[in-house]
Amino acid sequence: MDYLWAFLVGGGICVIGQILLDVAKLTPAHVLSIFVVSGAVLDGFSLYDKLIKFAGAGATVPITSFGHSLLHGAMEQAQDHGFIGVSIGIFQLTSAGIASAILFGFLVAVFFKPKG
């Protein structure tokens, strides 16, 4: 049953993104920003943790989880270290994803010729 809920929630998030692309005619960058901000807002109201508990990977794999991780880490470290803890917490939970994006972006740029 866990797989079914993960599939339905993750698929639902993807359907919302596709509707935003097709119907609202938003660019992929706009949809990405909307999802990251919505993940952060849901985490601010303590709703995203409940969604993760319910759907598992269906809620942690989409980009909305990145916004959740940014805000979650920032709030956690802000309680311990004050204002400077905000920047510490943001990078503590998301540094692996950011570093991977930079590394793979560099490797793709080195090995493949861009078109246009």
PDB file of C-alpha atoms in Angstrom:
ATOM      1  CA  MET A   1       0.000   0.000   0.000  1.00  0.00           C
ATOM      2  CA  ASP A   2       2.971   2.307   0.655  1.00  0.00           C
ATOM      3  CA  TYR A   3       4.027   2.019  -2.985  1.00  0.00           C
ATOM      4  CA  LEU A   4       0.565   2.966  -4.164  1.00  0.00           C
ATOM      5  CA  TRP A   5       0.441   6.114  -2.015  1.00  0.00           C
ATOM      6  CA  ALA A   6       3.965   7.091  -3.048  1.00  0.00           C
ATOM      7  CA  PHE A   7       3.012   6.643  -6.700  1.00  0.00           C
ATOM      8  CA  LEU A   8      -0.238   8.605  -6.367  1.00  0.00           C
ATOM      9  CA  VAL A   9       1.245  11.521  -4.412  1.00  0.00           C
ATOM     10  CA  GLY A  10       4.394  11.768  -6.560  1.00  0.00           C
ATOM     11  CA  GLY A  11       2.307  11.416  -9.707  1.00  0.00           C
ATOM     12  CA  GLY A  12      -0.120  14.031  -8.453  1.00  0.00           C
ATOM     13  CA  ILE A  13       2.714  16.500  -7.930  1.00  0.00           C
ATOM     14  CA  CYS A  14       3.932  15.783 -11.457  1.00  0.00           C
ATOM     15  CA  VAL A  15       0.415  16.213 -12.883  1.00  0.00           C
ATOM     16  CA  ILE A  16       0.165  19.619 -11.209  1.00  0.00           C
ATOM     17  CA  GLY A  17       3.488  20.579 -12.801  1.00  0.00           C
ATOM     18  CA  GLN A  18       2.376  19.400 -16.228  1.00  0.00           C
ATOM     19  CA  ILE A  19      -0.892  21.334 -15.940  1.00  0.00           C
ATOM     20  CA  LEU A  20       1.060  24.462 -15.031  1.00  0.00           C
ATOM     21  CA  LEU A  21       3.241  23.960 -18.100  1.00  0.00           C
ATOM     22  CA  ASP A  22       0.435  23.180 -20.539  1.00  0.00           C
ATOM     23  CA  VAL A  23      -2.538  25.204 -19.364  1.00  0.00           C
ATOM     24  CA  ALA A  24      -0.954  28.184 -17.609  1.00  0.00           C
ATOM     25  CA  LYS A  25       1.857  28.314 -20.212  1.00  0.00           C
ATOM     26  CA  LEU A  26       4.490  28.818 -17.513  1.00  0.00           C
ATOM     27  CA  THR A  27       8.133  28.141 -18.272  1.00  0.00           C
ATOM     28  CA  PRO A  28       9.918  25.240 -16.570  1.00  0.00           C
ATOM     29  CA  ALA A  29      11.832  27.762 -14.460  1.00  0.00           C
ATOM     30  CA  HIS A  30       8.575  29.212 -13.159  1.00  0.00           C
ATOM     31  CA  VAL A  31       7.212  25.774 -12.301  1.00  0.00           C
ATOM     32  CA  LEU A  32      10.462  24.853 -10.557  1.00  0.00           C
ATOM     33  CA  SER A  33      10.322  28.031  -8.484  1.00  0.00           C
ATOM     34  CA  ILE A  34       6.661  27.483  -7.629  1.00  0.00           C
ATOM     35  CA  PHE A  35       7.359  23.931  -6.444  1.00  0.00           C
ATOM     36  CA  VAL A  36      10.377  24.884  -4.329  1.00  0.00           C
ATOM     37  CA  VAL A  37       8.495  27.751  -2.700  1.00  0.00           C
ATOM     38  CA  SER A  38       5.385  25.625  -2.143  1.00  0.00           C
ATOM     39  CA  GLY A  39       7.508  22.953  -0.455  1.00  0.00           C
ATOM     40  CA  ALA A  40       8.982  25.606   1.825  1.00  0.00           C
ATOM     41  CA  VAL A  41       5.553  27.070   2.611  1.00  0.00           C
ATOM     42  CA  LEU A  42       4.102  23.638   3.388  1.00  0.00           C
ATOM     43  CA  ASP A  43       7.066  22.972   5.683  1.00  0.00           C
ATOM     44  CA  GLY A  44       6.514  26.335   7.361  1.00  0.00           C
ATOM     45  CA  PHE A  45       3.021  25.192   8.323  1.00  0.00           C
ATOM     46  CA  SER A  46       4.363  21.735   9.361  1.00  0.00           C
ATOM     47  CA  LEU A  47       2.366  20.025   6.615  1.00  0.00           C
ATOM     48  CA  TYR A  48       5.174  18.652   4.474  1.00  0.00           C
ATOM     49  CA  ASP A  49       6.510  16.363   7.214  1.00  0.00           C
ATOM     50  CA  LYS A  50       3.034  14.827   7.474  1.00  0.00           C
ATOM     51  CA  LEU A  51       2.968  14.378   3.695  1.00  0.00           C
ATOM     52  CA  ILE A  52       6.375  12.653   3.816  1.00  0.00           C
ATOM     53  CA  LYS A  53       5.187  10.377   6.592  1.00  0.00           C
ATOM     54  CA  PHE A  54       2.107   9.497   4.532  1.00  0.00           C
ATOM     55  CA  ALA A  55       3.601   9.172   1.033  1.00  0.00           C
ATOM     56  CA  GLY A  56       7.278   8.418   1.641  1.00  0.00           C
ATOM     57  CA  ALA A  57       9.295   8.687  -1.566  1.00  0.00           C
ATOM     58  CA  GLY A  58       6.295  10.137  -3.379  1.00  0.00           C
ATOM     59  CA  ALA A  59       6.863  13.317  -1.370  1.00  0.00           C
ATOM     60  CA  THR A  60      10.662  13.251  -0.984  1.00  0.00           C
ATOM     61  CA  VAL A  61      11.666  12.703  -4.620  1.00  0.00           C
ATOM     62  CA  PRO A  62       9.924  15.695  -6.329  1.00  0.00           C
ATOM     63  CA  ILE A  63      11.536  19.139  -6.252  1.00  0.00           C
ATOM     64  CA  THR A  64       9.071  20.300  -3.593  1.00  0.00           C
ATOM     65  CA  SER A  65      11.189  18.343  -1.136  1.00  0.00           C
ATOM     66  CA  PHE A  66      14.123  20.657  -1.897  1.00  0.00           C
ATOM     67  CA  GLY A  67      12.145  23.642  -0.613  1.00  0.00           C
ATOM     68  CA  HIS A  68      11.181  21.596   2.425  1.00  0.00           C
ATOM     69  CA  SER A  69      14.827  20.734   3.089  1.00  0.00           C
ATOM     70  CA  LEU A  70      15.949  24.351   2.691  1.00  0.00           C
ATOM     71  CA  LEU A  71      13.450  25.714   5.192  1.00  0.00           C
ATOM     72  CA  HIS A  72      13.661  22.738   7.547  1.00  0.00           C
ATOM     73  CA  GLY A  73      17.436  23.031   7.869  1.00  0.00           C
ATOM     74  CA  ALA A  74      17.334  26.813   8.197  1.00  0.00           C
ATOM     75  CA  MET A  75      14.733  26.768  10.963  1.00  0.00           C
ATOM     76  CA  GLU A  76      16.480  23.981  12.835  1.00  0.00           C
ATOM     77  CA  GLN A  77      19.843  25.747  12.885  1.00  0.00           C
ATOM     78  CA  ALA A  78      18.281  29.173  13.534  1.00  0.00           C
ATOM     79  CA  GLN A  79      16.987  27.877  16.850  1.00  0.00           C
ATOM     80  CA  ASP A  80      20.478  26.766  17.843  1.00  0.00           C
ATOM     81  CA  HIS A  81      22.695  29.502  16.357  1.00  0.00           C
ATOM     82  CA  GLY A  82      20.425  32.480  15.725  1.00  0.00           C
ATOM     83  CA  PHE A  83      20.553  34.447  12.487  1.00  0.00           C
ATOM     84  CA  ILE A  84      23.809  32.895  11.237  1.00  0.00           C
ATOM     85  CA  GLY A  85      22.216  29.471  11.713  1.00  0.00           C
ATOM     86  CA  VAL A  86      19.855  30.182   8.819  1.00  0.00           C
ATOM     87  CA  SER A  87      22.678  30.028   6.267  1.00  0.00           C
ATOM     88  CA  ILE A  88      24.321  27.103   8.045  1.00  0.00           C
ATOM     89  CA  GLY A  89      21.107  25.082   8.010  1.00  0.00           C
ATOM     90  CA  ILE A  90      20.292  25.776   4.369  1.00  0.00           C
ATOM     91  CA  PHE A  91      23.580  24.319   3.186  1.00  0.00           C
ATOM     92  CA  GLN A  92      23.777  21.528   5.744  1.00  0.00           C
ATOM     93  CA  LEU A  93      20.799  19.580   4.386  1.00  0.00           C
ATOM     94  CA  THR A  94      21.066  20.508   0.711  1.00  0.00           C
ATOM     95  CA  SER A  95      24.813  20.608   0.087  1.00  0.00           C
ATOM     96  CA  ALA A  96      24.935  17.132  -1.481  1.00  0.00           C
ATOM     97  CA  GLY A  97      22.247  18.030  -4.029  1.00  0.00           C
ATOM     98  CA  ILE A  98      23.823  21.380  -4.860  1.00  0.00           C
ATOM     99  CA  ALA A  99      27.301  19.868  -5.209  1.00  0.00           C
ATOM    100  CA  SER A 100      25.963  17.066  -7.423  1.00  0.00           C
ATOM    101  CA  ALA A 101      24.167  19.533  -9.687  1.00  0.00           C
ATOM    102  CA  ILE A 102      27.341  21.574 -10.107  1.00  0.00           C
ATOM    103  CA  LEU A 103      29.525  18.517 -10.714  1.00  0.00           C
ATOM    104  CA  PHE A 104      27.220  16.850 -13.240  1.00  0.00           C
ATOM    105  CA  GLY A 105      26.528  20.162 -14.974  1.00  0.00           C
ATOM    106  CA  PHE A 106      30.269  20.652 -15.390  1.00  0.00           C
ATOM    107  CA  LEU A 107      30.804  17.102 -16.671  1.00  0.00           C
ATOM    108  CA  VAL A 108      27.995  17.408 -19.201  1.00  0.00           C
ATOM    109  CA  ALA A 109      29.412  20.729 -20.391  1.00  0.00           C
ATOM    110  CA  VAL A 110      32.865  19.181 -20.833  1.00  0.00           C
ATOM    111  CA  PHE A 111      31.822  16.023 -22.676  1.00  0.00           C
ATOM    112  CA  PHE A 112      28.902  17.194 -24.804  1.00  0.00           C
ATOM    113  CA  LYS A 113      28.683  19.957 -27.364  1.00  0.00           C
ATOM    114  CA  PRO A 114      25.792  22.376 -26.731  1.00  0.00           C
ATOM    115  CA  LYS A 115      23.315  23.061 -29.507  1.00  0.00           C
ATOM    116  CA  GLY A 116      22.374  26.674 -30.035  1.00  0.00           C
TER     117      GLY A 116
END
